[in-house]
PDB file of C-alpha atoms in Angstrom:
ATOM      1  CA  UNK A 146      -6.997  -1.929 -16.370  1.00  0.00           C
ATOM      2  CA  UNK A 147      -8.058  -5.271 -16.052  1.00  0.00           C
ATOM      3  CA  UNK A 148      -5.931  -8.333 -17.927  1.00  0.00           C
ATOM      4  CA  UNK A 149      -6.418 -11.832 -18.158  1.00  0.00           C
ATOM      5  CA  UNK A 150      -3.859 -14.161 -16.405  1.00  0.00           C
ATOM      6  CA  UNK A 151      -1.363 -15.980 -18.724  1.00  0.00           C
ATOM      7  CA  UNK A 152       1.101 -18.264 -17.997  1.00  0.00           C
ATOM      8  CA  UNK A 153       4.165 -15.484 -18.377  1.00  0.00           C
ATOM      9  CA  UNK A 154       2.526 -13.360 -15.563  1.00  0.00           C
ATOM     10  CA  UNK A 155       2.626 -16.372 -12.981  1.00  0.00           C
ATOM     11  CA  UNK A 156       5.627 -14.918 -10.747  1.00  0.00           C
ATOM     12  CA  UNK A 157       3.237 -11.846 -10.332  1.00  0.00           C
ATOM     13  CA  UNK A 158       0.763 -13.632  -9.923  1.00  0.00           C
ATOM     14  CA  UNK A 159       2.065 -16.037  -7.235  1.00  0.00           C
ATOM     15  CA  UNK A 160       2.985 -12.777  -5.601  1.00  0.00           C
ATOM     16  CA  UNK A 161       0.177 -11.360  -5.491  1.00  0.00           C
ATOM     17  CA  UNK A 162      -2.032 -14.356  -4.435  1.00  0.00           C
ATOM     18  CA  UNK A 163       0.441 -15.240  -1.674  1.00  0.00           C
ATOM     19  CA  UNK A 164      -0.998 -11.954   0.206  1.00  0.00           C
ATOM     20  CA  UNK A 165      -4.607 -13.957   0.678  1.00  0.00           C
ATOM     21  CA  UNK A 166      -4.467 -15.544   4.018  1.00  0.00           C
ATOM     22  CA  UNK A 167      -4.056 -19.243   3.621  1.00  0.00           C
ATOM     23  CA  UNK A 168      -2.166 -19.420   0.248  1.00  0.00           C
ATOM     24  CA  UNK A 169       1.293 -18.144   1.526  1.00  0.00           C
ATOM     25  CA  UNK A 170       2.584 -21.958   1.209  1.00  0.00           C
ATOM     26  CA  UNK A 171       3.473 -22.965  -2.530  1.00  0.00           C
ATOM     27  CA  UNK A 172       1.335 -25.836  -2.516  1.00  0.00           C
ATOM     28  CA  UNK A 173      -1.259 -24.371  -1.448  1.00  0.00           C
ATOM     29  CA  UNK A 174      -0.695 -21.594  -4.479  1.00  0.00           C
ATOM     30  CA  UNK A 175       0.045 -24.676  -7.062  1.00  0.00           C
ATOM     31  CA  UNK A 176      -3.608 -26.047  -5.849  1.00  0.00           C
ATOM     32  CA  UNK A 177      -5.255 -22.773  -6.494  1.00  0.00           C
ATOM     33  CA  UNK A 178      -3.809 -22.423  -9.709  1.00  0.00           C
ATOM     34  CA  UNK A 179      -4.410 -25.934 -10.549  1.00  0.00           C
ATOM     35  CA  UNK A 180      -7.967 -25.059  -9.621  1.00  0.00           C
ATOM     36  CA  UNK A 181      -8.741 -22.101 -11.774  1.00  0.00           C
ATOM     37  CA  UNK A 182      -6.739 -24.018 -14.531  1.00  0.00           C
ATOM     38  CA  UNK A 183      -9.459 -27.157 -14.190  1.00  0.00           C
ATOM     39  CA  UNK A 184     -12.603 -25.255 -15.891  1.00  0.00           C
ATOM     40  CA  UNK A 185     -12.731 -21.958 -18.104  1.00  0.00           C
ATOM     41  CA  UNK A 186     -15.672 -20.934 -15.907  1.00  0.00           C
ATOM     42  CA  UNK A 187     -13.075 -19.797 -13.350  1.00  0.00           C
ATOM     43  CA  UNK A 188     -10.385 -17.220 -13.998  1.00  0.00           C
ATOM     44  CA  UNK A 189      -8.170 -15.046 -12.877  1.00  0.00           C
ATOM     45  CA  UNK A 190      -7.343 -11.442 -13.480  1.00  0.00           C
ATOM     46  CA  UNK A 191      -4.754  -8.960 -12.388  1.00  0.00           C
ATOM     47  CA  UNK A 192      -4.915  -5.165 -12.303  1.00  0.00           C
ATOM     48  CA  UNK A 193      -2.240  -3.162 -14.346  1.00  0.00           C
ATOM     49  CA  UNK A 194      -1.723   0.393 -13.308  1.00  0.00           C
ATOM     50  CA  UNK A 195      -1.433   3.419 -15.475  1.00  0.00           C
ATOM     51  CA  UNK A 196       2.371   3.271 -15.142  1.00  0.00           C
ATOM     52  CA  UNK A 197       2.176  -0.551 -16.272  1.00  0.00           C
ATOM     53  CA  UNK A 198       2.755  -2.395 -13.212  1.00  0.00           C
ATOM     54  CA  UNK A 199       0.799  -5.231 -11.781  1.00  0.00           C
ATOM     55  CA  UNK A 200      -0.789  -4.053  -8.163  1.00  0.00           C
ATOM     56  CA  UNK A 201      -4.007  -6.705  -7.800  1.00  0.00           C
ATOM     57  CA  UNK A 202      -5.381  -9.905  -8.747  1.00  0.00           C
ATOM     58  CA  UNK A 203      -8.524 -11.253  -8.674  1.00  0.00           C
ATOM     59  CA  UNK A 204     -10.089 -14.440  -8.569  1.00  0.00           C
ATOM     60  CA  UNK A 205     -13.477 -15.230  -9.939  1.00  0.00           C
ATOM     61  CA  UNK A 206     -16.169 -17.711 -11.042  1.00  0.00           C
ATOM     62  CA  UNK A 207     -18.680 -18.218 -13.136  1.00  0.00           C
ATOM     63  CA  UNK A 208     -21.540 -19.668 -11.074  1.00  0.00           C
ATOM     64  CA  UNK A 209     -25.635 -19.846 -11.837  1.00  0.00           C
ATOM     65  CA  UNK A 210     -25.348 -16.865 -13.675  1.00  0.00           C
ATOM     66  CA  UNK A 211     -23.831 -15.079 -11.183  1.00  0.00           C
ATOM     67  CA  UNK A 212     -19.929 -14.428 -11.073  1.00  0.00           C
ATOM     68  CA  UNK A 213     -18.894 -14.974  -7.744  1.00  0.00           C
ATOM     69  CA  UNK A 214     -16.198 -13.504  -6.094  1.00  0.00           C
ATOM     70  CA  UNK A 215     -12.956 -15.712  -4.756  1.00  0.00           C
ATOM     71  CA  UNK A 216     -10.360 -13.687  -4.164  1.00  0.00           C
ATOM     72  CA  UNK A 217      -9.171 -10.037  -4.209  1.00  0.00           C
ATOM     73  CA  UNK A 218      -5.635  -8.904  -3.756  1.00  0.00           C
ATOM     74  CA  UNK A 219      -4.264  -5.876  -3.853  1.00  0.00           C
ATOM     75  CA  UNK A 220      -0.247  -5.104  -3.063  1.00  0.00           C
ATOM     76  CA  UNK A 221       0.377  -3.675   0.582  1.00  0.00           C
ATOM     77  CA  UNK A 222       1.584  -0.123  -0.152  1.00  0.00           C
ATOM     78  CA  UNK A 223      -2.116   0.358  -1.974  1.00  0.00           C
ATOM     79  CA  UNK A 224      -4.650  -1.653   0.305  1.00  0.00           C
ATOM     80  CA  UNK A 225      -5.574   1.661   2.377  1.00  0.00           C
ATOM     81  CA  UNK A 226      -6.426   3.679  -1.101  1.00  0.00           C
ATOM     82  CA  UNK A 227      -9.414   2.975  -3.222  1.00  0.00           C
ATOM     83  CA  UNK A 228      -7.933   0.788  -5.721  1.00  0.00           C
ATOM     84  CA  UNK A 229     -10.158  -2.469  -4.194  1.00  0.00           C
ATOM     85  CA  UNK A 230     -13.896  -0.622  -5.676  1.00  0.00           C
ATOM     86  CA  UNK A 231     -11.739   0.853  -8.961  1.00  0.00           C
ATOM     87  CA  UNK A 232     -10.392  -3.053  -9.317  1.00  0.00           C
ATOM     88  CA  UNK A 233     -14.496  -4.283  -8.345  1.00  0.00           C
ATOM     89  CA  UNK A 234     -15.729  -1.618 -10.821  1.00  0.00           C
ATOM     90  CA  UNK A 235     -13.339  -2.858 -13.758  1.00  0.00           C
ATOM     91  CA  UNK A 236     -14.837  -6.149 -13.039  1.00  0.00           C
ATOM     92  CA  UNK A 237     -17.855  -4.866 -13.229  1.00  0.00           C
ATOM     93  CA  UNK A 238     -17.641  -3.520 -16.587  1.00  0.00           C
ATOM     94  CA  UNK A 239     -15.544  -6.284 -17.977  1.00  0.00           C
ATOM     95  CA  UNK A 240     -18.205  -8.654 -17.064  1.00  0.00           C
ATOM     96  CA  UNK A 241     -21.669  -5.951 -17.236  1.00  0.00           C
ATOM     97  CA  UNK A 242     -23.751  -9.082 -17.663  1.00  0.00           C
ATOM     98  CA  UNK A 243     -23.098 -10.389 -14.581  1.00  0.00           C
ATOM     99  CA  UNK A 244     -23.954  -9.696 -11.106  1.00  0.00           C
ATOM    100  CA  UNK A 245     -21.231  -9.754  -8.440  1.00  0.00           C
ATOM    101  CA  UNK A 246     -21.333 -11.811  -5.240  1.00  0.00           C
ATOM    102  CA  UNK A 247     -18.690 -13.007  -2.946  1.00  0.00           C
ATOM    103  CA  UNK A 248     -17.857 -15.881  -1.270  1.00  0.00           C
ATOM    104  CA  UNK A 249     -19.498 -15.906   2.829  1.00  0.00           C
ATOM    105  CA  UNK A 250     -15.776 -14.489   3.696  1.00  0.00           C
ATOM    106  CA  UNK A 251     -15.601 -11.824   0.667  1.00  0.00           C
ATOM    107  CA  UNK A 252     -19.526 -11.115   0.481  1.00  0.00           C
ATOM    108  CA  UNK A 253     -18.024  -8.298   3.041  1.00  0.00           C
ATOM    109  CA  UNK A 254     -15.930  -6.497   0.451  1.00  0.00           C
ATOM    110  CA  UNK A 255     -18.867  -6.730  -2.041  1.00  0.00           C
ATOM    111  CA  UNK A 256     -21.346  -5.105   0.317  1.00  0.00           C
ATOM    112  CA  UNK A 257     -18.453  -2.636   1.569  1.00  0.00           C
ATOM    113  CA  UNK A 258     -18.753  -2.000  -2.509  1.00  0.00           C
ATOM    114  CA  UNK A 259     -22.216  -1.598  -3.101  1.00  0.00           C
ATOM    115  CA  UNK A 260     -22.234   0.919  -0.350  1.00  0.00           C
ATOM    116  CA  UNK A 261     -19.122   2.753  -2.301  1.00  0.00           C
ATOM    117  CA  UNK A 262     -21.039   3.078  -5.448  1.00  0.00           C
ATOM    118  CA  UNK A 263     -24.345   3.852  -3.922  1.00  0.00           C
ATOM    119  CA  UNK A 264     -22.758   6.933  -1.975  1.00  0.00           C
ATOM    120  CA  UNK A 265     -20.698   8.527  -5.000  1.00  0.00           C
ATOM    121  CA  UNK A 266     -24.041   8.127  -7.243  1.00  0.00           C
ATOM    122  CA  UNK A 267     -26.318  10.797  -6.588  1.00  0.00           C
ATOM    123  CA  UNK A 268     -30.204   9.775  -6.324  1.00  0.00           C
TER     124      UNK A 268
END
């Protein structure tokens, strides 16, 4: 299930951000907070499991009526399971308005997505 970031999940949320390549320095997290803080088109979500524990976060904004993709992370242990298009599909639904796109780095993961979904739905 998908939940909005607040303030009391920041620890987790650090965590879990700090697995994106290029925000493992605090400053660099403290920016990227500071950036998603600076506009409520932008915002971040993190994935809570059925036993209650947070195991992704994702990063998103609201862009030419498109939301736009900024950064997915998902814990180690879970990154080889299917959690990144159940995570992508909760977006999905939590925002059914809007069409998905990534960033040129994470429009990879969105296609990888697409492909998902068009496979398990039968024509």
């Amino acid at each position: 299930m998908l939940v909005r970031y607040r303030p009391d999940y920041k620890k987790i949320a650090l965590g879990l951000l700090s697995y994106v390549p290029g925000l493992r320095n605090m400053q660099h997290l403290d920016a990227e907070f500071s950036w998603y803080d600076a506009t409520p088109k932008r915002e971040l979500l993190l994935w809570r499991d059925n036993d209650g524990h947070f195991t992704a976060i994702v990063g998103v904004e609201h862009v030419y009526g498109v939301l736009l993709l900024r950064h997915i992370s998902i814990t180690p242990a879970l990154r080889d399971s299917d959690l990144m298009f159940t995570v992508l599909d909760a977006l999905q639904a939590y925002h059914a308005d809007k069409m998905i796109m990534g960033t040129i780095a994470g429009q990879k993961i969105i296609n990888a997505w697409r492909r998902h979904n068009e496979q398990r739905t039968p024509n």
